[in-house]
Amino acid sequence: MKWKMAENSLFAILLRSSWWISAAVGVAFVLAAQAILPAKYFIVGAFGALPFFLIAGIAGWRQFKAPSPKKVAQALEAAGAMSWAEFSSVLEAGLRSDGYTVEKIDGGADFLTVKAGRTAVVAARRWKGAKLGLEPLRELEAARQKRDTHDAVFVTIGEVTERAAQFARGNGIRMLAGADLAKLVDAGRLGVRH
């Protein structure tokens, strides 16, 4: 069973923030322990900062590994210029390189993926629509229910309307866009070439 952190917990927010924010919280924790606690208990109190330093390390590593905004823009531009056949091949190769088994399917979703025992339906056919509305997300949710999968993922390089974003959040649909999609596209393009 995979452990999942609450999306709005302090640690989840810090993981999404710049690494130095967690490091600063850790330093503040140590300074507060030094100011408040007697000297013989300082070390025990300072250990409370350890999770913040660990989060800073994880966030820093993720930020170091993340593609630059220029690289993200280039990958998304390349994805937008692809035909459906090219894009689906690249996406499939990218998912496989990320450790997923991938099966092409029909009916509201384009792929069924499995990784670490978790299944997901992935809809990607409308990836370059200028604005994503509600209907494709409803179709994806119906596909998830029909196949009884754990997750649903919608791939897009376009804008998402507020109603569509609310529907996605309310139904636990993950939007694969931006830097995450760019990394997958880059990995997929390498996989398709080999």
XYZ file of C-alpha atoms in Angstrom:
194
model
C 0.000 0.000 0.000
C 1.370 3.399 -0.971
C 1.410 6.110 1.689
C -0.105 9.408 0.587
C 0.372 12.788 2.251
C -2.574 15.169 2.606
C -2.376 17.752 -0.185
C -2.655 20.767 2.137
C -0.533 19.501 5.029
C 2.419 21.645 6.076
C 4.932 19.161 4.686
C 3.093 18.819 1.351
C 3.028 22.603 0.985
C 6.733 22.821 1.826
C 7.539 20.095 -0.722
C 5.887 22.225 -3.410
C 7.711 25.382 -2.243
C 11.309 26.463 -2.818
C 13.786 24.359 -0.848
C 15.156 27.324 1.054
C 11.774 27.941 2.754
C 11.954 24.557 4.496
C 15.589 25.179 5.372
C 14.662 28.571 6.863
C 11.881 26.967 8.938
C 14.399 24.383 10.171
C 16.909 27.093 11.142
C 14.138 29.047 12.906
C 13.166 25.865 14.780
C 16.773 25.376 15.951
C 17.082 29.033 17.015
C 13.777 28.823 18.884
C 14.938 25.656 20.660
C 18.152 27.406 21.639
C 16.290 30.470 22.936
C 13.508 28.657 24.795
C 14.975 25.405 26.101
C 17.585 24.930 28.832
C 21.025 24.084 27.434
C 20.841 20.415 28.442
C 17.608 19.961 26.364
C 18.691 21.985 23.338
C 19.784 18.955 21.286
C 16.474 17.183 21.896
C 14.529 20.298 20.857
C 16.746 20.907 17.842
C 15.954 17.398 16.545
C 12.449 18.741 15.875
C 13.963 20.665 12.957
C 15.135 17.457 11.261
C 11.933 16.924 9.213
C 12.224 20.459 7.844
C 15.818 19.887 6.756
C 14.812 16.580 5.150
C 11.967 18.321 3.288
C 14.448 21.029 2.181
C 16.715 18.301 0.787
C 13.895 16.537 -1.048
C 12.475 19.793 -2.440
C 15.956 20.936 -3.476
C 16.608 17.654 -5.287
C 13.282 17.867 -7.100
C 13.946 21.467 -8.100
C 17.448 20.598 -9.283
C 16.061 17.751 -11.422
C 13.162 19.837 -12.808
C 13.525 21.114 -16.376
C 14.060 24.835 -16.919
C 11.078 26.973 -18.004
C 12.671 27.274 -21.462
C 12.991 23.501 -21.782
C 9.387 23.044 -20.598
C 8.160 25.537 -23.198
C 10.148 23.799 -25.954
C 8.817 20.352 -25.028
C 5.211 21.592 -24.871
C 5.605 23.417 -28.186
C 6.950 20.215 -29.744
C 4.008 18.262 -28.286
C 1.554 20.795 -29.719
C 3.076 20.400 -33.173
C 2.688 16.592 -33.175
C -0.108 14.634 -34.808
C -2.207 12.382 -32.582
C -0.318 9.294 -33.790
C 3.067 10.869 -32.963
C 1.928 12.246 -29.618
C 0.315 9.003 -28.474
C 3.514 7.087 -29.331
C 5.658 9.619 -27.463
C 3.306 9.625 -24.456
C 3.200 5.834 -24.362
C 7.025 5.642 -24.528
C 7.313 8.295 -21.799
C 4.943 6.406 -19.514
C 6.829 3.162 -20.120
C 10.160 4.864 -19.346
C 8.609 6.031 -16.058
C 7.880 2.416 -15.092
C 4.254 2.046 -16.202
C 2.809 -0.791 -18.212
C 0.610 0.771 -20.865
C -2.341 -0.614 -22.799
C -4.254 1.329 -25.465
C -8.011 1.446 -24.806
C -11.139 3.149 -26.154
C -14.088 4.915 -24.592
C -13.356 8.106 -22.655
C -9.685 7.276 -22.094
C -6.795 6.424 -24.377
C -4.545 4.340 -22.115
C -4.809 2.043 -19.143
C -1.634 2.187 -17.052
C -0.378 0.089 -14.159
C 2.491 0.900 -11.801
C 3.140 -0.530 -8.346
C -0.269 -2.197 -8.350
C -2.173 1.047 -9.035
C -4.210 1.316 -12.212
C -5.128 4.523 -13.990
C -7.019 5.577 -17.063
C -5.277 8.291 -19.079
C -7.057 10.586 -21.532
C -4.760 12.396 -23.937
C -6.594 12.750 -27.249
C -7.548 16.399 -26.618
C -4.083 17.343 -25.346
C -3.721 20.423 -27.516
C -7.188 21.901 -27.175
C -7.009 25.641 -26.485
C -9.397 25.413 -23.542
C -10.394 22.276 -21.708
C -14.063 22.083 -20.832
C -16.074 19.731 -18.685
C -17.194 17.072 -21.175
C -13.824 15.285 -21.725
C -13.354 15.100 -17.961
C -16.822 13.588 -17.519
C -15.943 11.001 -20.164
C -12.688 10.212 -18.342
C -14.481 9.846 -15.000
C -16.998 7.493 -16.637
C -14.080 5.451 -18.045
C -12.510 5.273 -14.582
C -15.772 4.055 -13.053
C -16.364 1.549 -15.848
C -12.871 0.061 -15.480
C -12.809 0.523 -11.683
C -9.309 2.032 -11.674
C -7.564 3.781 -8.794
C -6.710 6.967 -10.696
C -7.627 9.099 -13.685
C -5.183 11.367 -15.510
C -5.986 14.001 -18.128
C -3.154 15.199 -20.378
C -3.345 18.780 -21.628
C -1.183 21.638 -22.857
C -4.152 23.991 -23.092
C -5.963 26.077 -20.510
C -8.442 24.498 -18.136
C -11.730 26.283 -17.441
C -12.548 26.913 -13.779
C -15.543 24.544 -13.920
C -13.350 21.827 -15.424
C -10.677 22.395 -12.756
C -13.301 22.145 -10.002
C -14.685 18.934 -11.523
C -11.174 17.469 -11.738
C -10.398 18.341 -8.097
C -13.777 17.073 -6.910
C -13.287 13.725 -8.635
C -9.578 13.300 -7.956
C -8.591 13.595 -11.620
C -4.921 14.501 -11.999
C -4.056 17.031 -14.688
C -0.801 16.119 -16.424
C 0.474 19.421 -17.776
C 3.393 21.843 -17.616
C 6.753 20.578 -16.357
C 5.446 17.058 -15.591
C 4.166 16.659 -19.144
C 7.356 18.172 -20.576
C 9.497 15.590 -18.728
C 7.280 12.783 -19.990
C 7.381 14.117 -23.572
C 11.189 14.421 -23.482
C 11.548 10.893 -22.081
C 9.059 9.625 -24.651
C 10.854 11.264 -27.555
C 14.065 9.553 -26.462
C 12.191 6.237 -26.162
C 10.606 6.558 -29.617
C 14.000 7.239 -31.232
C 15.565 4.079 -29.765
